[in-house]
CSV table of C-alpha atoms in Angstrom, one decimal:
chain,number,residue,atom,x,y,z
B,20,MET,CA,3.8,2.4,20.3
B,21,THR,CA,2.9,-0.6,22.4
B,22,GLN,CA,2.0,-1.0,26.0
B,23,ASN,CA,1.1,-4.0,28.1
B,24,ASN,CA,-2.5,-4.3,29.2
B,25,ASP,CA,-3.9,-6.0,32.4
B,26,HIS,CA,-3.6,-9.5,30.8
B,27,GLY,CA,0.1,-9.2,30.0
B,28,MET,CA,-0.8,-8.8,26.3
B,29,GLU,CA,0.8,-6.2,24.1
B,30,GLU,CA,-1.6,-3.5,23.2
B,31,ILE,CA,-1.0,-1.1,20.3
B,32,VAL,CA,-1.7,2.5,21.0
B,33,LEU,CA,-2.2,4.4,17.8
B,34,PRO,CA,-1.1,8.0,17.3
B,35,GLU,CA,-4.2,10.2,17.0
B,36,HIS,CA,-4.0,10.7,13.2
B,37,LEU,CA,-4.0,6.9,12.7
B,38,LEU,CA,-7.1,6.3,14.9
B,39,PRO,CA,-9.4,6.0,11.9
B,40,LEU,CA,-7.7,2.7,11.2
B,41,GLU,CA,-9.4,1.0,14.2
B,42,SER,CA,-12.7,1.1,12.3
B,43,VAL,CA,-11.3,-1.0,9.4
B,44,LEU,CA,-9.3,-3.7,11.0
B,45,GLY,CA,-12.2,-6.0,12.1
B,46,GLN,CA,-14.3,-8.6,10.4
B,47,GLY,CA,-16.6,-7.6,7.5
B,48,VAL,CA,-14.4,-4.8,6.3
B,49,SER,CA,-13.5,-4.8,2.6
B,50,ALA,CA,-10.2,-3.9,1.0
B,51,LEU,CA,-12.0,-0.9,-0.5
B,52,ASP,CA,-13.1,0.3,3.0
B,53,LEU,CA,-9.5,-0.1,4.2
B,54,SER,CA,-8.1,1.7,1.2
B,55,MET,CA,-10.5,4.6,1.6
B,56,VAL,CA,-9.3,5.1,5.2
B,57,LEU,CA,-5.7,4.8,4.2
B,58,ALA,CA,-6.2,7.3,1.4
B,59,LYS,CA,-7.6,9.8,3.9
B,60,ILE,CA,-4.7,9.3,6.3
B,61,PHE,CA,-2.0,9.7,3.6
B,62,ARG,CA,-3.8,12.4,1.7
B,63,VAL,CA,-4.0,10.4,-1.6
B,64,GLN,CA,-6.8,9.1,-3.8
B,65,TYR,CA,-8.0,5.6,-2.9
B,66,THR,CA,-6.8,4.5,-6.3
B,67,GLU,CA,-3.3,5.4,-5.1
B,68,VAL,CA,-3.4,2.6,-2.4
B,69,ALA,CA,-2.2,-0.9,-3.4
B,70,MET,CA,-2.3,-4.0,-1.2
B,71,LEU,CA,-0.7,-7.2,-2.2
B,72,ARG,CA,-0.8,-10.6,-0.5
B,73,LEU,CA,2.1,-13.1,-0.8
B,74,GLU,CA,0.9,-16.5,-2.0
B,75,LYS,CA,3.3,-19.3,-3.1
B,76,GLY,CA,6.1,-16.9,-4.1
B,77,LEU,CA,3.7,-14.5,-5.9
B,78,LEU,CA,2.4,-11.1,-4.9
B,79,ARG,CA,-1.3,-10.9,-5.8
B,80,PHE,CA,-3.2,-7.7,-5.7
B,81,ILE,CA,-6.0,-7.4,-3.2
B,82,PHE,CA,-6.6,-3.8,-4.0
B,83,PRO,CA,-7.1,-2.0,-6.3
B,84,GLU,CA,-9.9,-4.3,-7.3
B,85,HIS,CA,-9.3,-4.0,-11.1
B,86,LEU,CA,-5.7,-5.4,-10.6
B,87,ARG,CA,-6.9,-8.6,-8.9
B,88,THR,CA,-7.4,-10.4,-12.2
B,89,THR,CA,-4.4,-9.0,-14.1
B,90,GLY,CA,-1.8,-11.4,-12.9
B,91,ALA,CA,0.7,-11.6,-10.1
B,92,ILE,CA,4.2,-10.4,-9.4
B,93,PRO,CA,6.8,-13.1,-8.9
B,94,LEU,CA,9.2,-12.5,-6.0
B,95,SER,CA,12.0,-13.2,-8.5
B,96,SER,CA,11.0,-10.1,-10.6
B,97,LYS,CA,12.6,-6.7,-10.6
B,98,ALA,CA,9.3,-5.1,-9.3
B,99,VAL,CA,9.6,-2.7,-6.4
B,100,ALA,CA,6.9,-4.8,-4.5
B,101,ALA,CA,9.0,-7.9,-4.9
B,102,HIS,CA,12.1,-6.1,-3.7
B,103,THR,CA,10.2,-4.8,-0.7
B,104,ALA,CA,9.0,-8.3,0.2
B,105,LEU,CA,12.4,-9.9,-0.2
B,106,SER,CA,14.4,-7.2,1.6
B,107,LYS,CA,11.7,-6.8,4.4
B,108,LYS,CA,12.6,-3.1,4.3
B,109,ALA,CA,10.3,0.0,3.9
B,110,GLU,CA,11.3,2.4,1.1
B,111,ILE,CA,10.3,5.8,-0.2
B,112,PHE,CA,10.8,6.9,-3.8
B,113,ASN,CA,10.1,10.6,-4.2
B,114,ASN,CA,11.5,10.3,-7.8
B,115,PHE,CA,9.7,7.2,-8.7
B,116,ALA,CA,9.1,8.1,-12.3
B,117,ARG,CA,12.9,7.9,-12.7
B,118,VAL,CA,13.2,4.5,-10.9
B,119,LYS,CA,13.5,1.5,-13.2
B,120,HIS,CA,10.3,-0.4,-12.5
B,121,ALA,CA,7.7,-2.6,-14.1
B,122,SER,CA,5.1,-0.1,-15.2
B,123,ILE,CA,2.6,-2.6,-16.7
B,124,PHE,CA,0.2,-2.3,-13.8
B,125,GLU,CA,0.2,1.5,-14.1
B,126,THR,CA,-1.2,1.4,-17.6
B,127,ILE,CA,-4.3,-0.8,-16.7
B,128,LYS,CA,-7.5,1.3,-16.6
B,129,PRO,CA,-9.7,0.8,-13.5
B,130,THR,CA,-12.9,0.1,-15.6
B,131,THR,CA,-13.7,-0.8,-19.1
B,132,THR,CA,-14.5,2.7,-20.3
B,133,ASP,CA,-14.3,4.3,-23.6
B,134,PHE,CA,-11.2,3.8,-25.6
B,135,GLU,CA,-11.0,7.6,-25.7
B,136,ASP,CA,-10.2,7.8,-22.0
B,137,PRO,CA,-6.6,8.7,-21.4
B,138,PRO,CA,-4.5,6.1,-19.5
B,139,PRO,CA,-4.1,6.8,-15.7
B,140,PRO,CA,-1.3,9.2,-14.9
B,141,PRO,CA,2.0,7.6,-13.9
B,142,ILE,CA,3.2,7.1,-10.4
B,143,GLN,CA,5.4,10.0,-9.3
B,144,LYS,CA,6.0,9.2,-5.6
B,145,LEU,CA,5.8,5.8,-3.9
B,146,MET,CA,6.1,4.3,-0.4
B,147,SER,CA,6.5,0.5,-0.3
B,148,VAL,CA,6.3,-1.4,3.0
B,149,PRO,CA,6.4,-5.1,3.7
B,150,ILE,CA,3.5,-6.6,5.8
B,151,ILE,CA,5.2,-8.9,8.3
B,152,ASP,CA,3.4,-11.3,10.7
B,153,ARG,CA,4.4,-12.1,14.3
B,154,GLY,CA,6.5,-14.9,13.0
B,155,ALA,CA,8.6,-12.4,11.0
B,156,ASN,CA,7.2,-13.8,7.7
B,157,VAL,CA,6.3,-11.5,4.9
B,158,VAL,CA,2.6,-11.9,4.2
B,159,GLY,CA,2.2,-9.0,1.8
B,160,VAL,CA,3.2,-5.5,0.7
B,161,ILE,CA,1.4,-2.2,1.0
B,162,GLN,CA,2.1,0.7,-1.3
B,163,ILE,CA,0.9,4.3,-1.3
B,164,SER,CA,1.6,6.3,-4.4
B,165,ARG,CA,1.0,9.8,-5.7
B,166,LYS,CA,0.2,9.9,-9.4
B,167,GLY,CA,0.4,12.8,-11.7
B,168,LEU,CA,1.5,13.9,-15.1
B,169,ASP,CA,4.3,15.9,-13.6
B,170,PRO,CA,6.3,15.1,-10.4
B,171,LYS,CA,6.3,18.7,-9.3
B,172,TYR,CA,2.5,18.5,-8.7
B,173,ALA,CA,2.8,15.5,-6.4
B,174,GLN,CA,3.8,16.1,-2.8
B,175,ASP,CA,6.9,14.2,-1.6
B,176,PHE,CA,6.4,11.6,1.1
B,177,SER,CA,8.2,12.2,4.4
B,178,ARG,CA,10.0,10.0,6.8
B,179,GLU,CA,7.0,10.4,9.1
B,180,ASP,CA,4.7,9.2,6.3
B,181,LEU,CA,6.9,6.1,5.9
B,182,HIS,CA,6.9,5.5,9.7
B,183,ASP,CA,3.1,5.7,9.7
B,184,LEU,CA,2.8,3.3,6.9
B,185,GLU,CA,5.1,0.9,8.8
B,186,ILE,CA,2.7,1.1,11.7
B,187,VAL,CA,-0.2,0.4,9.3
B,188,ALA,CA,1.6,-2.6,7.8
B,189,GLY,CA,2.1,-4.1,11.3
B,190,LEU,CA,-1.7,-3.8,11.9
B,191,LEU,CA,-2.5,-5.3,8.5
B,192,ALA,CA,-0.6,-8.5,9.1
B,193,THR,CA,-3.7,-9.8,11.0
B,194,ALA,CA,-6.4,-7.7,9.3
B,195,PRO,CA,-9.3,-9.8,7.8
B,196,ALA,CA,-9.4,-7.5,4.8
B,197,LEU,CA,-5.9,-8.6,3.9
B,198,LEU,CA,-6.2,-12.3,4.8
B,199,ALA,CA,-9.7,-13.2,3.8
B,200,ASN,CA,-9.9,-12.0,0.2
């Protein structure tokens, strides 16, 4: 929702359940801080939040931290994030495990732990939303997932969840945590 303030500027009025976002949109906020707030809003683990920034035709991970150095996703790939960036459309996949996708990033462990540790559980549900600036240019993609060994234990995302993530994406287009990393 937007409304005009006294200076003729457009002011965004957040729904109450998204108000915690205001604390993580300013300077000095890390991608981790932002992810923790998003995880709380969408009732997921912070490791189920992914933010990617578009740089020279490649989507690069800003968060999770451990994926920053694992490479980038070309817009020409079949990856869901690339499709989201190119189509400029938000999408929900409540049957994501059955969607043909590049699962390479799902298999990367967050830390260099024992070789005995099991790999992270696969993504079962996913929302993928483009981050678009005021000039209608895609600057990145945000994805919220629900992981688990079985899809029946991961709650579906709703249309309302997707709408909320679209609001978040609109705010992230100018967020220092997305731009400054």
